[in-house]
Amino acid sequence: MKKIELDAGYLKSTISKEDLAALEDQVQKAHYDLHNETGKGNDFVGWVNQPRDFDQEELEKVEKTAKKIRENTDIFVVAGIGGSYLGAKAGIEMLTPFFYNDSKEIRGKAPKVYFAGHHLSGRYLEELLKVLDEGEVSINIISKSGTTTEPAVAFRVLKDYMENRYGKKEAAKRIVATTDREKGALKELADKEGYETFIVPDDIGGRYSVLSPVGMLPMAVAGINVEEIVKGAKDAYSQLLEPELKKNPCYEYSAYRNILYRKGKKIEILGNFDPRLTFFGEWFKQLFGESEGKEGKGIFPATLNFTTDLHSMGQYIQEGERTIFETVLKVGDEESEISIEKDHKNLDGLNYLVGKTFGEINEKALQGTLEAHHDGGIPAMILTLPKIDAYYFGYMVYFFMKACGISGYLLGVNPFDQPGVEAYKKNMFRLLGKE
Ligand code: PA5
């Protein structure tokens, strides 16, 4: 399998070899801190060796449950927020066909997949309940703490719906809970109601949990080959083990980010040229935002979908404040043959494109964009993934999680906690009169 490659050509005018070399010792320290569990937040680094020590038995249980769900379900609802939703959503958007939910022919035997509990819109939930009436339903409620308000309130409504529709006993068979091994309200509820449960490992935080049942069960239900995801993550694990900066593209990426940040580039845009990667960007935003944004520090992670956003944010990137750098995800193989046909009248003036595929046009858009942004003073890196498939999803997930851990250590923060998330909750609970 080809590796994911990092091209730093567009950083040359911003970062010198000396800048990079100066970080070598810090990167190696970060590497050893991560692998020897001697760094900040070391009780949450279970994801580091997860691909190497992969729990195959649990994956088989995930696949078995997914098969059962696929057999008796038309509509599958995943209720969770943050790390308990974004990984699965990113994988499903990236690896299932476009229009998956819209067409039975496209979906085949897999159920439609909807998400809930990732915001507090009552309207959304009300309308979702109407959709649920259109077929047989199963639910996966995911919450590591088991106490997060958004999924908890959505689940209370969904549980009522299921019990009213199927009766308590059958409803319980159609609900799967993914939560902590022993603590939390959800664990208690699941035990009491007799739901099948999956465990979020103690030493893996939400945003690092994609390779656990948190991400794997919803993806398996959607028909994604989760074994391939594991293979990709395993290869990423072994190919990104080298402590030396120059031999490890993942560490190089972390080092470049850190240097750019110290040179005043406070915003990173993860840009993609393929709409299948839109939610991968959302997952990335949470991963880096929650991991690095603390103690008054941190790169602000943003994500843009090109070429769409060139017609909205393109102006700002080209000529706005110069505090941005870009990381562009480039896909090697577009896998579509659709091309521009000749039109004798040529009223739209597009005959210069005759014979070109959309992939070829998109590729030129990518090159043109990078050149323009470079000329406009935006340093950029290109990460090329050979193709979009389950293997490279697993590879990329591990690549970015490791890059994030190393980046957090280079910044001097604990990349595995999120104390700031509590602030809004405290206020909301007070305003809602929680005792
Ligand atoms: O990364 C994290 O830890 C958070 O984003 C959590 O995943 C998110 O807050 C949801 O938490 P929980 O799974 O406990 O409901």
Coordinates of C-alpha atoms and ligand atoms in Angstrom, one line a residue:
M1 CA 0.0 0.0 0.0
K2 CA 1.2 3.5 -0.8
K3 CA 1.9 5.8 2.2
I4 CA 0.3 9.1 2.9
E5 CA 2.8 11.7 1.7
L6 CA 3.6 15.1 3.1
D7 CA 4.7 17.8 0.6
A8 CA 6.1 20.9 2.3
G9 CA 7.2 22.6 -0.9
Y10 CA 5.0 25.6 -0.3
L11 CA 6.6 26.2 3.1
K12 CA 10.0 27.0 1.7
S13 CA 9.7 30.7 1.8
T14 CA 8.4 30.7 5.4
I15 CA 10.4 27.9 7.1
S16 CA 14.1 27.2 6.8
K17 CA 15.9 23.9 7.3
E18 CA 17.4 25.4 10.5
D19 CA 13.9 26.2 11.9
L20 CA 13.0 22.6 11.5
A21 CA 16.3 21.2 12.8
A22 CA 15.9 23.3 15.9
L23 CA 12.8 21.3 16.8
E24 CA 14.4 17.9 16.5
D25 CA 15.1 17.4 20.2
Q26 CA 11.7 18.6 21.3
V27 CA 10.0 16.3 18.8
Q28 CA 12.0 13.3 20.0
K29 CA 11.1 14.2 23.6
A30 CA 7.4 14.4 22.6
H31 CA 7.7 11.0 20.9
Y32 CA 9.2 9.3 23.9
D33 CA 6.7 11.1 26.3
L34 CA 3.9 9.8 24.2
H35 CA 5.2 6.2 23.8
N36 CA 6.6 5.9 27.3
E37 CA 3.5 7.5 28.9
T38 CA 5.6 10.1 30.6
G39 CA 3.9 13.2 29.2
K40 CA 1.0 15.3 30.3
G41 CA -2.4 13.5 30.3
N42 CA -0.6 10.1 30.3
D43 CA -3.6 8.3 31.6
F44 CA -5.4 9.0 28.2
V45 CA -2.8 7.6 25.8
G46 CA -4.4 4.2 25.3
W47 CA -5.0 5.1 21.6
V48 CA -1.2 5.3 20.9
N49 CA -0.7 1.5 20.9
Q50 CA -4.4 0.6 20.1
P51 CA -3.7 -0.5 16.5
R52 CA -0.7 -2.6 17.6
D53 CA -2.7 -4.3 20.4
F54 CA -6.0 -4.2 18.6
D55 CA -8.8 -6.0 20.4
Q56 CA -9.9 -8.3 17.5
E57 CA -12.3 -10.2 19.7
E58 CA -14.2 -7.0 20.4
L59 CA -14.2 -6.0 16.7
E60 CA -15.8 -9.4 15.9
K61 CA -18.5 -8.6 18.5
V62 CA -19.0 -5.2 16.8
E63 CA -19.4 -6.9 13.4
K64 CA -21.8 -9.5 14.8
T65 CA -24.0 -6.8 16.3
A66 CA -23.8 -4.7 13.2
K67 CA -24.9 -7.7 11.1
K68 CA -27.9 -8.3 13.4
I69 CA -28.9 -4.6 13.2
R70 CA -28.6 -4.6 9.4
E71 CA -30.9 -7.6 9.3
N72 CA -33.8 -6.1 11.2
T73 CA -33.3 -2.3 10.7
D74 CA -34.3 0.2 8.0
I75 CA -33.3 3.3 10.0
F76 CA -30.3 3.4 12.4
V77 CA -30.0 6.3 14.8
V78 CA -26.6 7.2 16.3
A79 CA -27.0 9.5 19.3
G80 CA -23.8 11.2 20.6
I81 CA -21.8 14.4 20.5
G82 CA -18.2 15.5 20.0
G83 CA -15.9 12.5 20.1
S84 CA -18.9 10.3 20.5
Y85 CA -20.2 11.2 17.1
L86 CA -17.8 13.0 14.8
G87 CA -15.5 10.0 14.0
A88 CA -18.4 7.8 12.9
K89 CA -20.0 10.6 11.0
A90 CA -16.6 11.4 9.2
G91 CA -16.2 7.7 8.3
I92 CA -19.7 7.2 7.1
E93 CA -19.6 10.4 5.0
M94 CA -16.2 9.5 3.5
L95 CA -16.8 5.8 2.9
T96 CA -20.4 5.4 1.9
P97 CA -21.7 6.5 -1.5
F98 CA -23.1 10.0 -2.0
F99 CA -26.9 9.9 -1.6
Y100 CA -26.6 6.8 0.6
N101 CA -29.7 7.8 2.7
D102 CA -31.7 8.8 -0.3
S103 CA -31.7 5.6 -2.4
K104 CA -32.4 2.1 -1.4
E105 CA -30.6 0.9 -4.6
I106 CA -27.4 2.7 -3.6
R107 CA -27.6 1.6 0.0
G108 CA -28.3 -2.1 -0.6
K109 CA -29.0 -4.0 2.6
A110 CA -27.6 -1.3 4.9
P111 CA -30.0 0.9 6.8
K112 CA -30.3 4.6 6.5
V113 CA -28.2 6.3 9.2
Y114 CA -29.2 9.4 11.1
F115 CA -27.5 11.2 13.9
A116 CA -29.1 12.7 17.0
G117 CA -28.0 14.2 20.3
H118 CA -25.3 16.4 18.7
H119 CA -27.2 19.7 19.4
L120 CA -30.3 20.8 21.2
S121 CA -32.8 21.4 18.4
G122 CA -36.2 20.1 19.4
R123 CA -37.4 20.7 15.9
Y124 CA -34.8 18.3 14.5
L125 CA -35.8 15.6 16.9
E126 CA -39.5 16.1 16.3
E127 CA -38.9 15.7 12.5
L128 CA -36.6 12.8 13.0
L129 CA -39.3 10.9 14.9
K130 CA -41.6 11.3 11.9
V131 CA -38.9 9.8 9.7
L132 CA -38.5 6.9 12.1
D133 CA -42.1 5.9 11.5
E134 CA -41.1 5.0 7.9
G135 CA -39.2 1.8 8.8
E136 CA -37.8 -0.5 11.5
V137 CA -35.5 1.3 13.9
S138 CA -32.4 0.6 16.0
I139 CA -30.5 3.0 18.1
N140 CA -26.9 3.3 19.3
I141 CA -26.6 5.7 22.2
I142 CA -22.9 6.7 22.6
S143 CA -21.6 8.6 25.6
K144 CA -18.4 7.8 27.5
S145 CA -19.3 9.8 30.6
G146 CA -22.9 8.7 30.2
T147 CA -24.0 12.1 31.5
T148 CA -23.6 14.5 28.5
T149 CA -26.8 16.6 28.3
E150 CA -27.3 16.7 24.5
P151 CA -27.3 12.9 23.8
A152 CA -29.0 12.2 27.1
V153 CA -32.0 14.3 26.5
A154 CA -32.3 13.1 22.9
F155 CA -32.0 9.5 24.1
R156 CA -34.8 10.1 26.6
V157 CA -37.1 11.1 23.7
L158 CA -35.9 8.3 21.5
K159 CA -36.2 5.6 24.2
D160 CA -39.8 6.7 24.8
Y161 CA -40.5 6.5 21.1
M162 CA -39.0 3.0 20.9
E163 CA -40.9 1.7 24.0
N164 CA -44.2 3.1 22.8
R165 CA -43.7 1.6 19.4
Y166 CA -42.1 -1.8 20.1
G167 CA -42.9 -2.4 23.8
K168 CA -40.2 -2.3 26.5
K169 CA -38.8 -5.8 25.7
E170 CA -38.4 -5.5 22.0
A171 CA -37.2 -1.8 22.3
A172 CA -34.4 -3.0 24.6
K173 CA -33.3 -5.4 21.9
R174 CA -33.1 -2.6 19.4
I175 CA -31.0 -0.3 21.6
V176 CA -27.2 -0.6 21.9
A177 CA -25.3 1.5 24.4
T178 CA -21.6 2.5 24.0
T179 CA -20.3 3.9 27.3
D180 CA -17.9 3.5 30.2
R181 CA -17.0 0.1 31.6
E182 CA -18.7 0.9 35.0
K183 CA -19.5 4.5 35.7
G184 CA -22.2 7.0 34.5
A185 CA -26.0 7.2 34.2
L186 CA -26.0 5.5 30.8
K187 CA -24.1 2.5 32.1
E188 CA -26.6 2.1 34.9
L189 CA -29.6 2.6 32.6
A190 CA -28.2 0.1 30.1
D191 CA -27.7 -2.6 32.7
K192 CA -31.1 -2.0 34.2
E193 CA -32.9 -2.1 30.8
G194 CA -30.7 -5.0 29.5
Y195 CA -29.3 -3.2 26.5
E196 CA -26.3 -4.7 24.7
T197 CA -23.3 -2.6 25.6
F198 CA -19.9 -1.7 24.2
I199 CA -17.1 -0.2 26.2
V200 CA -15.2 3.0 25.6
P201 CA -11.8 2.2 26.9
D202 CA -10.8 4.0 30.2
D203 CA -7.6 5.3 28.7
I204 CA -9.0 6.7 25.5
G205 CA -10.7 10.1 25.4
G206 CA -13.7 10.8 23.2
R207 CA -11.9 12.5 20.3
Y208 CA -9.3 9.7 20.1
S209 CA -11.9 6.9 20.2
V210 CA -12.8 6.4 16.5
L211 CA -11.1 2.9 16.4
S212 CA -13.1 1.7 19.4
P213 CA -16.7 0.7 19.2
V214 CA -17.6 4.4 19.4
G215 CA -16.7 4.7 15.7
M216 CA -16.6 1.1 14.6
L217 CA -20.2 0.0 15.3
P218 CA -22.0 2.8 13.4
M219 CA -19.5 2.4 10.5
A220 CA -20.0 -1.4 10.4
V221 CA -23.8 -0.9 10.4
A222 CA -23.4 1.4 7.4
G223 CA -21.6 -1.5 5.6
I224 CA -18.1 -0.1 5.9
N225 CA -15.3 -2.7 6.0
V226 CA -14.0 -2.0 9.5
E227 CA -11.3 -4.7 9.2
E228 CA -9.7 -2.5 6.5
I229 CA -9.9 0.5 8.8
V230 CA -7.9 -1.5 11.3
K231 CA -5.3 -2.5 8.7
G232 CA -4.8 1.2 7.7
A233 CA -4.4 2.2 11.4
K234 CA -2.0 -0.7 12.0
D235 CA 0.2 0.4 9.0
A236 CA 0.1 4.0 10.2
Y237 CA 1.1 2.8 13.6
S238 CA 4.2 1.0 12.3
Q239 CA 5.2 3.5 9.7
L240 CA 4.9 6.5 12.0
L241 CA 7.1 5.0 14.8
E242 CA 10.4 6.6 13.9
P243 CA 11.3 9.2 16.5
E244 CA 13.6 11.1 14.0
L245 CA 11.8 14.1 12.6
K246 CA 13.0 13.8 9.0
K247 CA 12.0 10.2 8.9
N248 CA 8.4 10.6 10.2
P249 CA 6.0 12.7 8.1
C250 CA 3.5 12.8 11.0
Y251 CA 6.1 14.4 13.2
E252 CA 7.2 16.7 10.4
Y253 CA 3.7 17.9 10.0
S254 CA 3.4 18.6 13.8
A255 CA 6.8 20.4 13.8
Y256 CA 5.8 22.6 10.8
R257 CA 2.5 23.5 12.5
N258 CA 4.4 24.5 15.6
I259 CA 6.9 26.6 13.7
L260 CA 4.1 28.3 11.7
Y261 CA 2.3 29.1 14.9
R262 CA 5.3 30.7 16.5
K263 CA 5.7 32.7 13.3
G264 CA 2.2 34.2 13.8
K265 CA 0.2 31.8 11.8
K266 CA -2.5 31.2 14.3
I267 CA -5.2 29.6 12.1
E268 CA -4.9 26.3 10.2
I269 CA -7.3 25.6 7.4
L270 CA -7.7 21.9 6.6
G271 CA -8.8 22.2 3.0
N272 CA -10.2 19.4 0.9
F273 CA -11.2 19.1 -2.8
D274 CA -13.5 16.2 -2.3
P275 CA -16.9 16.6 -0.6
R276 CA -16.5 13.1 0.9
L277 CA -13.9 14.7 3.2
T278 CA -16.2 17.4 4.6
F279 CA -16.9 15.6 7.9
F280 CA -13.3 14.4 8.2
G281 CA -12.6 18.1 8.5
E282 CA -15.2 18.5 11.3
W283 CA -13.6 15.6 13.1
F284 CA -10.1 17.2 12.6
K285 CA -11.5 20.5 14.0
Q286 CA -12.6 18.9 17.2
L287 CA -9.4 16.8 17.6
F288 CA -7.1 19.7 17.3
G289 CA -9.3 22.4 18.8
E290 CA -10.1 20.5 22.0
S291 CA -6.5 19.2 22.3
E292 CA -4.5 22.4 21.8
G293 CA -6.8 25.3 22.6
K294 CA -5.9 25.9 26.3
E295 CA -3.8 28.0 28.6
G296 CA -4.2 30.9 26.2
K297 CA -2.5 29.0 23.4
G298 CA -3.3 26.9 20.4
I299 CA -3.8 27.0 16.6
F300 CA -7.4 27.7 15.7
P301 CA -8.4 24.8 13.4
A302 CA -10.7 25.6 10.6
T303 CA -11.9 23.5 7.7
L304 CA -12.9 24.5 4.2
N305 CA -14.4 22.5 1.3
F306 CA -13.0 23.5 -2.0
T307 CA -13.7 24.5 -4.6
T308 CA -17.1 25.4 -3.0
D309 CA -15.5 27.7 -0.3
L310 CA -13.3 29.4 -2.9
H311 CA -16.5 31.2 -3.8
S312 CA -17.2 32.2 -0.2
M313 CA -14.0 32.2 1.9
G314 CA -11.6 32.4 -1.0
Q315 CA -11.4 36.2 -0.9
Y316 CA -10.4 36.2 2.8
I317 CA -7.7 33.5 2.3
Q318 CA -6.3 35.3 -0.7
E319 CA -6.2 38.9 0.7
G320 CA -7.3 38.9 4.3
E321 CA -5.2 39.0 7.5
R322 CA -2.0 36.9 7.0
T323 CA -2.4 34.7 10.1
I324 CA -3.4 31.6 8.2
F325 CA -1.7 28.5 7.0
E326 CA -3.3 25.7 5.0
T327 CA -3.1 21.9 5.0
V328 CA -4.6 20.5 1.9
L329 CA -5.8 17.0 1.6
K330 CA -5.2 15.8 -1.9
V331 CA -6.8 12.6 -3.1
G332 CA -4.7 10.6 -5.6
D333 CA -7.5 8.8 -7.4
E334 CA -10.9 10.4 -8.0
E335 CA -12.3 7.2 -9.5
S336 CA -14.8 8.8 -11.8
E337 CA -14.8 8.7 -15.5
I338 CA -17.4 11.4 -16.1
S339 CA -15.9 13.9 -18.6
I340 CA -16.7 16.9 -20.7
E341 CA -18.3 16.0 -24.1
K342 CA -17.9 18.0 -27.3
D343 CA -20.7 20.4 -28.1
H344 CA -20.7 21.7 -31.7
K345 CA -22.3 25.0 -30.8
N346 CA -20.1 25.6 -27.8
L347 CA -22.4 28.3 -26.5
D348 CA -21.0 27.8 -23.0
G349 CA -17.5 28.2 -24.3
L350 CA -16.4 24.9 -22.6
N351 CA -15.0 23.1 -25.6
Y352 CA -11.5 23.7 -24.4
L353 CA -12.2 21.1 -21.7
V354 CA -13.4 18.4 -24.1
G355 CA -12.2 14.9 -23.0
K356 CA -11.1 16.1 -19.6
T357 CA -12.6 14.3 -16.5
F358 CA -13.9 16.2 -13.5
G359 CA -11.0 14.7 -11.6
E360 CA -8.5 16.3 -14.0
I361 CA -10.3 19.7 -13.8
N362 CA -10.4 19.4 -10.0
E363 CA -6.7 18.6 -9.9
K364 CA -5.9 21.8 -11.9
A365 CA -8.2 23.8 -9.5
L366 CA -6.1 22.4 -6.6
Q367 CA -2.8 23.4 -8.2
G368 CA -4.1 26.8 -9.2
T369 CA -5.5 27.4 -5.7
L370 CA -2.2 26.4 -4.0
E371 CA -0.2 28.7 -6.3
A372 CA -2.6 31.6 -5.8
H373 CA -2.6 31.1 -2.0
H374 CA 1.2 30.9 -2.0
D375 CA 1.5 34.1 -4.0
G376 CA -1.0 35.6 -1.5
G377 CA 1.3 34.7 1.4
I378 CA -0.3 31.6 2.7
P379 CA 2.1 28.8 3.7
A380 CA 0.7 25.4 2.8
M381 CA 1.4 21.7 3.2
I382 CA -0.2 19.0 1.0
L383 CA -1.1 15.6 2.4
T384 CA -1.7 13.2 -0.4
L385 CA -3.8 10.1 0.3
P386 CA -3.7 7.7 -2.6
K387 CA -7.4 7.1 -2.5
I388 CA -10.5 7.4 -0.4
D389 CA -11.2 4.0 1.1
A390 CA -11.5 2.4 4.5
Y391 CA -7.8 1.6 4.7
Y392 CA -6.8 5.2 4.2
F393 CA -9.5 6.4 6.6
G394 CA -7.9 4.2 9.3
Y395 CA -4.5 5.5 8.3
M396 CA -5.5 9.2 8.3
V397 CA -7.3 8.9 11.6
Y398 CA -4.1 7.5 13.3
F399 CA -1.9 10.0 11.4
F400 CA -3.8 13.0 12.7
M401 CA -4.3 11.6 16.2
K402 CA -0.6 11.1 16.6
A403 CA 0.2 14.5 15.0
C404 CA -2.2 16.0 17.5
G405 CA -0.6 14.4 20.5
I406 CA 2.9 15.5 19.4
S407 CA 1.6 19.0 18.5
G408 CA 0.1 19.4 22.0
Y409 CA 3.4 18.3 23.6
L410 CA 5.4 20.7 21.4
L411 CA 3.0 23.5 22.5
G412 CA 3.4 22.5 26.2
V413 CA -0.2 21.6 26.9
N414 CA -2.1 18.5 27.9
P415 CA -3.6 17.4 24.5
F416 CA -5.9 14.8 26.2
D417 CA -8.1 16.9 28.5
Q418 CA -10.8 19.5 27.8
P419 CA -11.4 21.5 31.1
G420 CA -12.8 24.4 29.2
V421 CA -15.8 22.4 27.9
E422 CA -17.2 22.5 31.5
A423 CA -17.7 26.3 31.6
Y424 CA -20.8 26.5 29.4
K425 CA -22.3 23.4 31.1
K426 CA -22.0 24.9 34.6
N427 CA -23.9 28.0 33.4
M428 CA -26.5 26.1 31.5
F429 CA -27.1 23.8 34.5
R430 CA -27.5 26.8 36.8
L431 CA -29.9 28.5 34.4
L432 CA -31.9 25.3 34.1
G433 CA -32.0 24.9 37.9
K434 CA -30.1 21.7 38.2
E435 CA -29.3 20.8 41.8
Ligands
PA5_1 O1 -13.3 14.5 23.1 C1 -14.1 14.5 24.0 O2 -13.7 14.0 25.1 C2 -15.4 15.2 24.0 O3 -15.6 15.8 22.8 C3 -16.5 14.2 24.2 O4 -16.4 13.2 23.3 C4 -17.9 14.8 24.2 O5 -18.0 15.9 25.1 C5 -19.0 13.8 24.5 O6 -18.7 13.2 25.7 P1 -19.4 11.8 26.2 O7 -18.9 10.8 25.3 O8 -18.9 11.6 27.6 O9 -20.9 12.1 26.1

